Coordinates of C-alpha atoms and ligand atoms in Angstrom, one line a residue:
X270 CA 21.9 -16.4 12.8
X271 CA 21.1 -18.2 9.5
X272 CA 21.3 -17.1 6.2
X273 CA 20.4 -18.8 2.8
X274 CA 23.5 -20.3 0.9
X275 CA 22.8 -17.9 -1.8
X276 CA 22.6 -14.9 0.6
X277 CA 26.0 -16.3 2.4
X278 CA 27.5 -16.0 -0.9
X279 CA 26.5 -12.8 -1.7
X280 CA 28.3 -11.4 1.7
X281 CA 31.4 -13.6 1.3
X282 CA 31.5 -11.5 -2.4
X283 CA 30.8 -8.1 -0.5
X284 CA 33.8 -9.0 2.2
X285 CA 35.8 -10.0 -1.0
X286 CA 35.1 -6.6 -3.0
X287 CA 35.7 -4.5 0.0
X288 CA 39.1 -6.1 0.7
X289 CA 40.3 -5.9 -2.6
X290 CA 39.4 -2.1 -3.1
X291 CA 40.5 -1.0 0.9
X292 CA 37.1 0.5 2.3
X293 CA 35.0 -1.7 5.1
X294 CA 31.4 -2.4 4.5
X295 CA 28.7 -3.3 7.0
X296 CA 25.2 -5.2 6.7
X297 CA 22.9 -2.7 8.8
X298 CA 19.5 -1.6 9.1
X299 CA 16.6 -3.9 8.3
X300 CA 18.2 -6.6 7.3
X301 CA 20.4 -7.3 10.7
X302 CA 17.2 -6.9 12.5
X303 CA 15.1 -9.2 10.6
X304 CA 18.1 -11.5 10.8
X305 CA 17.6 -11.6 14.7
X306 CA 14.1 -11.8 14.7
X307 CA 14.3 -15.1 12.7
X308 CA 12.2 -13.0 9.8
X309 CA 13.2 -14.0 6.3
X310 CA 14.5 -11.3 4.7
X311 CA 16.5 -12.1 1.1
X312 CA 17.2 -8.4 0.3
X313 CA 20.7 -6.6 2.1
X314 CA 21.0 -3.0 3.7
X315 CA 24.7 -2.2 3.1
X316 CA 26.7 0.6 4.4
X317 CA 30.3 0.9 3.5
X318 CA 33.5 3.3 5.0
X319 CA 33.9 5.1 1.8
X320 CA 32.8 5.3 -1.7
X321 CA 29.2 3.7 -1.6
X322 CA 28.2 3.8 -5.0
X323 CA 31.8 2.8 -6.5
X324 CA 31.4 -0.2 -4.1
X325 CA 28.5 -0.6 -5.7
X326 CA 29.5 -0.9 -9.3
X327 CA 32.7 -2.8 -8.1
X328 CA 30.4 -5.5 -6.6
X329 CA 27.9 -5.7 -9.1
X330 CA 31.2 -6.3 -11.8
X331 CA 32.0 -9.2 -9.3
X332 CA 28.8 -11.1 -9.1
X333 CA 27.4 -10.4 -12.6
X334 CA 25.0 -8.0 -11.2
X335 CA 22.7 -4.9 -12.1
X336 CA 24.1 -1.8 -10.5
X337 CA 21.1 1.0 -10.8
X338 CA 21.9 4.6 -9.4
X339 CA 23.1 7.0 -8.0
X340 CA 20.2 8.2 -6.1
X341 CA 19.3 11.5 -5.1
X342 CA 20.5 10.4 -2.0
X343 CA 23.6 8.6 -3.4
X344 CA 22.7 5.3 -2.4
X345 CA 23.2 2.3 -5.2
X346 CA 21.2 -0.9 -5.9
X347 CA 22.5 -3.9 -7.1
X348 CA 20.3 -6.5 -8.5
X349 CA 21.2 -10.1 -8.9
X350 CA 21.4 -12.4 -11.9
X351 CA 18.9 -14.4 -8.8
X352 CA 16.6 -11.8 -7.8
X353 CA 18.6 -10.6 -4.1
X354 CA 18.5 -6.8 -3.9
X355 CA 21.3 -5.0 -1.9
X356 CA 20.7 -1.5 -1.1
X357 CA 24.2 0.0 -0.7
X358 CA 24.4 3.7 0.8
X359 CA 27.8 5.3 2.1
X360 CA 28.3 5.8 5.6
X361 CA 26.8 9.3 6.5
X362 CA 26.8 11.8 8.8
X363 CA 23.5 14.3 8.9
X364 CA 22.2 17.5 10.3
X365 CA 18.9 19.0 9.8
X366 CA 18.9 22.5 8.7
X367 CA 15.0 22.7 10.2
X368 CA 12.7 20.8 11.0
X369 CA 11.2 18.4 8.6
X370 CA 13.5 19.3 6.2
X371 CA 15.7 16.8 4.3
X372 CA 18.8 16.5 6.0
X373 CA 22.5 17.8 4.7
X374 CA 24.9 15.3 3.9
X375 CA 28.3 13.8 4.9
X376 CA 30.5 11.4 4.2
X377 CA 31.2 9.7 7.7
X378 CA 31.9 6.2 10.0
X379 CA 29.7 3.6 10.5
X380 CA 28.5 4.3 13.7
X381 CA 27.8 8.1 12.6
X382 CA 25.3 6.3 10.2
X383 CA 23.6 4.5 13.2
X384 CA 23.2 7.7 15.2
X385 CA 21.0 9.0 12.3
X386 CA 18.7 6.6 12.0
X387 CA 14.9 6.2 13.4
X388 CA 14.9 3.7 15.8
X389 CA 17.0 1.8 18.1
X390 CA 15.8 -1.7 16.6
X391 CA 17.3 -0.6 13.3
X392 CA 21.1 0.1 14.4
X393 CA 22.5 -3.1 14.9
X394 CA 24.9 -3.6 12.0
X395 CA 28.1 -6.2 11.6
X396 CA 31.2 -5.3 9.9
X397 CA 31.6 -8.2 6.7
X398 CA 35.4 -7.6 6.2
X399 CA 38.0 -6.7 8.9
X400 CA 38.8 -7.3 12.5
X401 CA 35.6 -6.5 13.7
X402 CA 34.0 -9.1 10.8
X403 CA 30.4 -10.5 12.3
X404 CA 30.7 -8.6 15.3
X405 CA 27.4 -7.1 16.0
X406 CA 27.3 -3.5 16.4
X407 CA 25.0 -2.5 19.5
X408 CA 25.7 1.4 20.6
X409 CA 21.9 2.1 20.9
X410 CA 20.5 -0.6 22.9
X411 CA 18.6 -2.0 19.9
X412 CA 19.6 -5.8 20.8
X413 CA 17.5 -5.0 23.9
X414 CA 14.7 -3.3 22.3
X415 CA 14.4 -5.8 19.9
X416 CA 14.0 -8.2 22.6
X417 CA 11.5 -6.5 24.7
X418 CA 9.8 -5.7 21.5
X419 CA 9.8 -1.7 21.6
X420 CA 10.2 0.8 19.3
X421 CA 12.4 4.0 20.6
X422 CA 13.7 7.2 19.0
X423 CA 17.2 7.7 19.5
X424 CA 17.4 11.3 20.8
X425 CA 14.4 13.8 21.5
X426 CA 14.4 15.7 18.5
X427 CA 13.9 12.4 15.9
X428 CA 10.2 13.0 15.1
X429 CA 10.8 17.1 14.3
X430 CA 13.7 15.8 12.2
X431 CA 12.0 13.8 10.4
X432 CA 8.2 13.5 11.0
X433 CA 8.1 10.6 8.5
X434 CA 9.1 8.2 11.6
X435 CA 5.6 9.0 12.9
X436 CA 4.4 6.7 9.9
X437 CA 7.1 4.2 10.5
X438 CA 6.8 4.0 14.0
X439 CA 3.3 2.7 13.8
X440 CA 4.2 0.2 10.9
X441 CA 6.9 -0.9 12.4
X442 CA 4.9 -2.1 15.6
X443 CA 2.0 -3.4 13.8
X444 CA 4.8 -5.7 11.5
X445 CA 6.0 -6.9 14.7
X446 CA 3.6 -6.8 17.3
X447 CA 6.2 -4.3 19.1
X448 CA 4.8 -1.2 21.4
X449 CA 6.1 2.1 21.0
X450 CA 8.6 3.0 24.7
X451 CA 7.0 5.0 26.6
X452 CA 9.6 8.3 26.6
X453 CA 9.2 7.4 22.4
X454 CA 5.2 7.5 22.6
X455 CA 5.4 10.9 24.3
X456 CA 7.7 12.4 21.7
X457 CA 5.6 11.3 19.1
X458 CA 2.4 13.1 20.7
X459 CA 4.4 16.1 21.3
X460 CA 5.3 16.4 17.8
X461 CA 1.7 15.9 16.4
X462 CA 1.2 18.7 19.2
X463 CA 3.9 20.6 17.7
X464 CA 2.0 20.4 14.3
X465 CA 5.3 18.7 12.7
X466 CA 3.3 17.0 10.5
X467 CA 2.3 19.7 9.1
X468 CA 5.7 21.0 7.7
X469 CA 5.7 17.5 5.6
X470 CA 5.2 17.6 1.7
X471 CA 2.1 16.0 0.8
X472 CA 4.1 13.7 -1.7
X473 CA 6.1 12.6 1.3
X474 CA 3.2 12.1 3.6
X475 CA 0.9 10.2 1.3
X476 CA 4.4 7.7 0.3
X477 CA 4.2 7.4 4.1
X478 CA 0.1 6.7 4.2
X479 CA 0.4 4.8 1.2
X480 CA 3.1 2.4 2.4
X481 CA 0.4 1.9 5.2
X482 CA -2.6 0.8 2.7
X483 CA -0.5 -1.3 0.6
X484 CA 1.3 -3.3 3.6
X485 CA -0.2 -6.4 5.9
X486 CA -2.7 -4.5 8.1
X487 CA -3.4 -1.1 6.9
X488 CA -6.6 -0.9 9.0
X489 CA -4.7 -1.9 12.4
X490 CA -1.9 1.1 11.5
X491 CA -4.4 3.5 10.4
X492 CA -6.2 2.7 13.8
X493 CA -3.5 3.9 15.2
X494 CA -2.8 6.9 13.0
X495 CA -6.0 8.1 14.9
X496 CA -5.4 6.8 18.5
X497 CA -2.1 8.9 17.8
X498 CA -4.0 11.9 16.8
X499 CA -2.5 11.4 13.4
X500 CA -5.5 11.5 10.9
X501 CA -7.1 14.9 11.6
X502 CA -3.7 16.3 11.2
X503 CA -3.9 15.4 7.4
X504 CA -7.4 16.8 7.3
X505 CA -9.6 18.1 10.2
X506 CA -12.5 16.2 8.8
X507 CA -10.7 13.2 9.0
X508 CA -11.1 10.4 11.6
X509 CA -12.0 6.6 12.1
X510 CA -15.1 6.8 14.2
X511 CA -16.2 3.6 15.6
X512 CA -18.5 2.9 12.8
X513 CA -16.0 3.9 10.0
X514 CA -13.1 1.3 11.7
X515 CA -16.1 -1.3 11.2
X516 CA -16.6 -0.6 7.8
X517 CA -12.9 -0.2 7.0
X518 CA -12.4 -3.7 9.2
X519 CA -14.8 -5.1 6.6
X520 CA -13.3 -4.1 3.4
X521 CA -10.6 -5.7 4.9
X522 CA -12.5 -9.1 4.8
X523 CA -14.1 -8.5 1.7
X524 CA -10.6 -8.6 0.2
X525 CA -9.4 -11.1 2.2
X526 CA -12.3 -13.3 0.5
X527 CA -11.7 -11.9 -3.0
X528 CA -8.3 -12.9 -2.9
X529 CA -9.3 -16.6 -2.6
X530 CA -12.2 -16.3 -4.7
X531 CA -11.5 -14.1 -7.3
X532 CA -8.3 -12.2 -7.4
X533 CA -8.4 -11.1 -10.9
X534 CA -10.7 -8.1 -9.6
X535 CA -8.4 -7.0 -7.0
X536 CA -5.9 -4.4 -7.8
X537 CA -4.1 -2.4 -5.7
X538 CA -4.9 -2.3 -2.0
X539 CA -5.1 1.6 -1.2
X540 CA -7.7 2.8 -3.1
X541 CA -10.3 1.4 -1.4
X542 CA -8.8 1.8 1.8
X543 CA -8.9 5.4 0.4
X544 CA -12.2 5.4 -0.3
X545 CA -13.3 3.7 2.8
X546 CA -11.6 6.6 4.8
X547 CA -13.9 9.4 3.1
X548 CA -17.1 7.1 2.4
X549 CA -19.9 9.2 3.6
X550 CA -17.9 12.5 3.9
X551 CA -18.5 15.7 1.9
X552 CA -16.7 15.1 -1.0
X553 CA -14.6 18.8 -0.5
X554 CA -13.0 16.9 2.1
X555 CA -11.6 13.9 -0.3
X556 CA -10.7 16.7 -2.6
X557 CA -9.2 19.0 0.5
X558 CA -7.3 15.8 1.9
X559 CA -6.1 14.6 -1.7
X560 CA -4.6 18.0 -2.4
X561 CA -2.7 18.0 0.8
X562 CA -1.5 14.6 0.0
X563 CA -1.0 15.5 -3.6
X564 CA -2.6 12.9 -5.0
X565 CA -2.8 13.7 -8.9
X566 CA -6.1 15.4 -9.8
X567 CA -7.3 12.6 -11.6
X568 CA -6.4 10.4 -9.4
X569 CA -9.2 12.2 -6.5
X570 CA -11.6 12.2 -9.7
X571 CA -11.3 8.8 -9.5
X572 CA -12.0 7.8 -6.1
X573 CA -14.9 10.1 -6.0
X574 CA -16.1 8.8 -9.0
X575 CA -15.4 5.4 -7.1
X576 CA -17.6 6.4 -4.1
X577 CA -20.4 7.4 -5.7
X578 CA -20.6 4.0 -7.9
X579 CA -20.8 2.4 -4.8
X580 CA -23.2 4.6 -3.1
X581 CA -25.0 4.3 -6.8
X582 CA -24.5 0.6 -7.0
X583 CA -25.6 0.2 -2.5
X584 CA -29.1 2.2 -3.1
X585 CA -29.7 -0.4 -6.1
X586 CA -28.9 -3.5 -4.3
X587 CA -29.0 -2.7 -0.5
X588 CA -32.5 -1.4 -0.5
X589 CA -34.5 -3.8 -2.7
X590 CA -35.5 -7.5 -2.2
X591 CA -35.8 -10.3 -4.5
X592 CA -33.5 -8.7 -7.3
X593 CA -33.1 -10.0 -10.7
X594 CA -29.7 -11.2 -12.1
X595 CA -30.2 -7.9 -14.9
X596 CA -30.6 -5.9 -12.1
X597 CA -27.6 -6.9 -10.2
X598 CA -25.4 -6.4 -13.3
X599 CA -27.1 -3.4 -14.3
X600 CA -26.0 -2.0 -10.4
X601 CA -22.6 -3.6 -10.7
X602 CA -21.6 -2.9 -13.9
X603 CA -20.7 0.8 -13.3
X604 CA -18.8 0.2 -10.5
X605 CA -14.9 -0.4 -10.6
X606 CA -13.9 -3.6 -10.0
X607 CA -11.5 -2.5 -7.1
X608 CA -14.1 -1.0 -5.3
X609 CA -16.1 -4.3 -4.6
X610 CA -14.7 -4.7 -1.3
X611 CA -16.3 -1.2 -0.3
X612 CA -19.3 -1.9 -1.4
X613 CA -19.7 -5.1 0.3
X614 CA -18.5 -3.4 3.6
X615 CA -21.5 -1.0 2.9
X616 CA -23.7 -3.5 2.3
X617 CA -23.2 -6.9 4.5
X618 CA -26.0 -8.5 4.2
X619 CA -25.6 -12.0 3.2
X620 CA -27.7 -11.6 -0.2
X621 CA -25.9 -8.8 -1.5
X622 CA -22.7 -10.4 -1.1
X623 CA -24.5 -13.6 -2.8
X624 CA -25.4 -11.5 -5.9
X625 CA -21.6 -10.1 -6.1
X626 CA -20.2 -13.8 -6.0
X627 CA -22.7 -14.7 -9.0
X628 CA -21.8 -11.7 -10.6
X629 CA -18.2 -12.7 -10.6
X630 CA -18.2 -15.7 -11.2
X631 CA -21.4 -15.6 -14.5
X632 CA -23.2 -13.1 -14.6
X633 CA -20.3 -10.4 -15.6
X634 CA -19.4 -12.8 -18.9
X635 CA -23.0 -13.0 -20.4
X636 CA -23.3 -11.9 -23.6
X637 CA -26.6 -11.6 -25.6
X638 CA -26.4 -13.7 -28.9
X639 CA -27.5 -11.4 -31.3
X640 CA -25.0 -8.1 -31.8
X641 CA -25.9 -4.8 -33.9
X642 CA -25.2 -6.3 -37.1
X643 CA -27.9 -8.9 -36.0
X644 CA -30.4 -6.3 -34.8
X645 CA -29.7 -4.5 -38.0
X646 CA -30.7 -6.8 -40.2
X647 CA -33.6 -7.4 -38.2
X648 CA -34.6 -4.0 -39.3
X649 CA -33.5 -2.0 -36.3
X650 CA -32.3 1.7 -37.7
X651 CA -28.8 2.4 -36.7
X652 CA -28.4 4.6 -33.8
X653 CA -28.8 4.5 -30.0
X654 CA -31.7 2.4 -30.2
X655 CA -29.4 -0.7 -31.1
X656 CA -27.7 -0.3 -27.8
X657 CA -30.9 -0.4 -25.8
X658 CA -32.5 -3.2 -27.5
X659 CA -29.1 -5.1 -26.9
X660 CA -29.5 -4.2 -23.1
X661 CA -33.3 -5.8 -23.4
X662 CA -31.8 -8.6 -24.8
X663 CA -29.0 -9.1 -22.3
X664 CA -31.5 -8.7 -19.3
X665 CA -33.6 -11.1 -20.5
X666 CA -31.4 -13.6 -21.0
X667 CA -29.5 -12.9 -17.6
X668 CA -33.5 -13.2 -16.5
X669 CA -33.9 -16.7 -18.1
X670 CA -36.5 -14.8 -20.5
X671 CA -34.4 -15.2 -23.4
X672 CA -32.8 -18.9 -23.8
X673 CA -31.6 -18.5 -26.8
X674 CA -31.5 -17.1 -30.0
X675 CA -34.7 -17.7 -31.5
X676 CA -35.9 -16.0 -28.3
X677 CA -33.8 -12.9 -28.8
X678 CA -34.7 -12.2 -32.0
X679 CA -38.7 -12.6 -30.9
X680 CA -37.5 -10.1 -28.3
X681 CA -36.2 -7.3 -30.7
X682 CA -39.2 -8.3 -33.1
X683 CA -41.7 -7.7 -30.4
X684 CA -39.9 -4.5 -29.1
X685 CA -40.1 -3.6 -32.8
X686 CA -43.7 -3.9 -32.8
X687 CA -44.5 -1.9 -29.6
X688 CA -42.3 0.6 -30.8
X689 CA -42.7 1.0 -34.4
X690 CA -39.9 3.1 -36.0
X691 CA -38.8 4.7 -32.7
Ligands
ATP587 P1 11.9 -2.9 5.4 O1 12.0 -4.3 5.7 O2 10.5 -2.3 5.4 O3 12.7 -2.5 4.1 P2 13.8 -1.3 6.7 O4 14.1 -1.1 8.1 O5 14.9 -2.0 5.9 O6 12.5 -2.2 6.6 P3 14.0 0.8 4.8 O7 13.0 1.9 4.5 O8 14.5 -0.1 3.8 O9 13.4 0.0 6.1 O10 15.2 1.6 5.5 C1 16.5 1.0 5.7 C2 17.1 1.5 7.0 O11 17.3 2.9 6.8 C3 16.3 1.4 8.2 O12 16.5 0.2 8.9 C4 16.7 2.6 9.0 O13 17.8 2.3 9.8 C5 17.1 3.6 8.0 N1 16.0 4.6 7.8 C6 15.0 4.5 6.8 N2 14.2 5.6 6.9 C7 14.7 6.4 7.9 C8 14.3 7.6 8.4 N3 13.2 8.3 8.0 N4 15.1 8.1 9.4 C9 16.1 7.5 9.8 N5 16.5 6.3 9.4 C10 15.8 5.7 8.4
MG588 MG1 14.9 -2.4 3.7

């Protein structure tokens, strides 16, 4: 096992702190199994034999740390003047009222704390402070699992406690490359069976979803969320048919390639995985699906606003050849900046995706030279007919008709003409 020197310190302090204030604390969870995976992982689960978030504070006084919490769930987390976060939590004991419901709460040992958790992978802990210090902790096979690379449930009833483990199942096999054990794979089908999902709050399913679209390979886990029978849970409409899995595949690249080329226009990842997921659907369906997931209502107006600038901006540049710079911007321009990568899964040709990289990288900063003050004094009445001739002007110079500003002003003159007093 290695850790980082700064790391090493940090768990020599916890040993200290636990020592001098008579409980035992234990690094579990993620962190122990990333540790034996060789994963780099800089941020600590702790669990500690008593008093959680006083151990907590105590340690944060110690180091010159942040202490932030209690939870609702009366975990701690202590920040570092270096960056290192340590999640602290008090060893529990849990039982589920009903299914799906959030569990009630004991103080209890360290290995009832393992027995409540998802998967066997993540029970390994080690003691940091008494006899047992950096002993590892094995009581549910998880050494082996991680091994073998397989994701297992620790009794049958996991996924109707806590149908969240659905999600993390799948995440946690696509981080690793691991496979879901067989006995494990059969529960989790049983329980989308079951309709467990179902008994989920939509703010805790989309956390779970979201998680997914903002991590390394949403498409591969949402794949799966419909191999697993997953997706038309959250909405009967919903599903990755062959051609939709392309598309989404493609978004994929698209910001893949953006985030080399231009990652100012980026923004967050789910979005326009969103998106992708109800391109070409009835738009009831986005706003069925988004209300089961809770998603804030402005927050669906946005992403159907989103898909119909992309099917707005695909018609304009899909279907016609030979397009002019002002009509690539004129297409684009609408369209928010996140949703690029949708529209060039919708549209792969190799020309459209030409005009989007010219469009980023020139087209979206021209300016016309003359402004409204300009047009003004040229005799333009104020009004909407400033704005239009300033879009003339702007296409024509994006059009090479207009090179510079004698040529603009000809423009507006000309326009002026045609349209005398309009
Ligand atoms: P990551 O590297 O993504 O943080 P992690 O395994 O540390 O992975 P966390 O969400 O930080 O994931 O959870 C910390 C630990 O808490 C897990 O390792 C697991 O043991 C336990 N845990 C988290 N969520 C659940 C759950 N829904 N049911 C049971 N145990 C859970
Ligand atoms: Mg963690």
């Amino acid at each position: 096992m290695r850790v980082s020197p700064a790391l090493q310190q940090l768990l020599q302090a916890a040993a200290r702190t636990a020592d001098a204030h008579g409980v035992r604390v234990y690094a579990v969870g993620g962190f122990v199994r990333d540790l034996l995976l060789g994963v780099r992982d800089e941020d600590l689960d702790l669990t500690v034999e008593g008093d959680g978030v006083a151990f907590a504070r105590q340690l944060a006084a110690e180091t010159g740390s942040i202490c932030k919490g209690p939870s609702a769930f009366g975990t701690a987390v202590v920040i570092t003047h270096d960056g290192h976060k340590i999640d602290v939590a008090t060893a529990r004991r849990e039982t589920y009222k009903h299914p799906a419901a959030l569990p009630t709460v004991e103080p209890g040992t360290i290995r009832d704390d393992l027995s409540r958790r998802d998967f066997s992978i993540n029970t390994l802990a080690f003691a940091l402070n008494g006899p047992e210090a950096f002993r590892l902790i094995d009581e549910h096979g998880g050494s082996r699992d991680l091994t073998e690379g397989v994701i297992r449930v620790l009794h049958n009833r996991s996924f109707r406690d806590d149908p969240t483990r659905m999600f993390r199942a799948i995440r946690l096999e696509q981080r690793f490359g691991f496979v879901l054990h067989r006995h494990t794979l059969r529960l989790l089908g049983r329980a989308v069976d079951k309709g467990w999902l179902e008994l989920l709050s939509g703010a805790r399913l989309w956390r779970e979803l979201r998680f997914m679209l903002v991590g390394e390979s949403p498409v591969a886990c949402l794949k799966r969320l419909e191999e697993l029978g997953i997706l038309s849970r959250i909405d009967a409409d919903l599903g990755l048919s062959p051609d939709r899995l392309a598309l989404l595949t493609r978004v994929a690249e698209a910001r893949a390639e953006l985030a080399e080329t231009h990652p100012d226009v980026l923004g967050q990842a789910w979005p326009v995985y969103l998106a992708g997921l109800f391109h070409g659907l009835d738009v009831n369906v986005l706003r069925r699906a988004g209300a089961r997931l809770a998603l804030a209502p402005r927050t669906i107006q946005e992403l159907v606003d989103g898909l119909s600038a992309v099917e707005g901006a695909g018609r304009r540049l899909c279907t016609t050849d030979n397009r002019r710079p002002s009509e690539v911007v004129a297409a684009l321009r609408a369209l928010p900046l996140e949703m690029l990568p949708l529209l060039l899964a919708r549209c792969p040709g190799r020309e459209v995706h030409q005009d989007v990289e010219r469009y980023l990288t020139t087209w979206r900063y021209i300016r016309p030279d003359l402004t409204g003050d300009d047009l003004k004094r040229l005799g333009v009445p104020q009004g909407p007919q400033i704005g239009r001739l300033l879009a003339r002007v702007l296409a024509a110079k994006l059009d090479g008709e207009a090179s510079d500003r004698e040529a603009e002003e000809a423009l507006v003159r000309s326009a002026l003409v045609q349209i005398p007093g309009s």
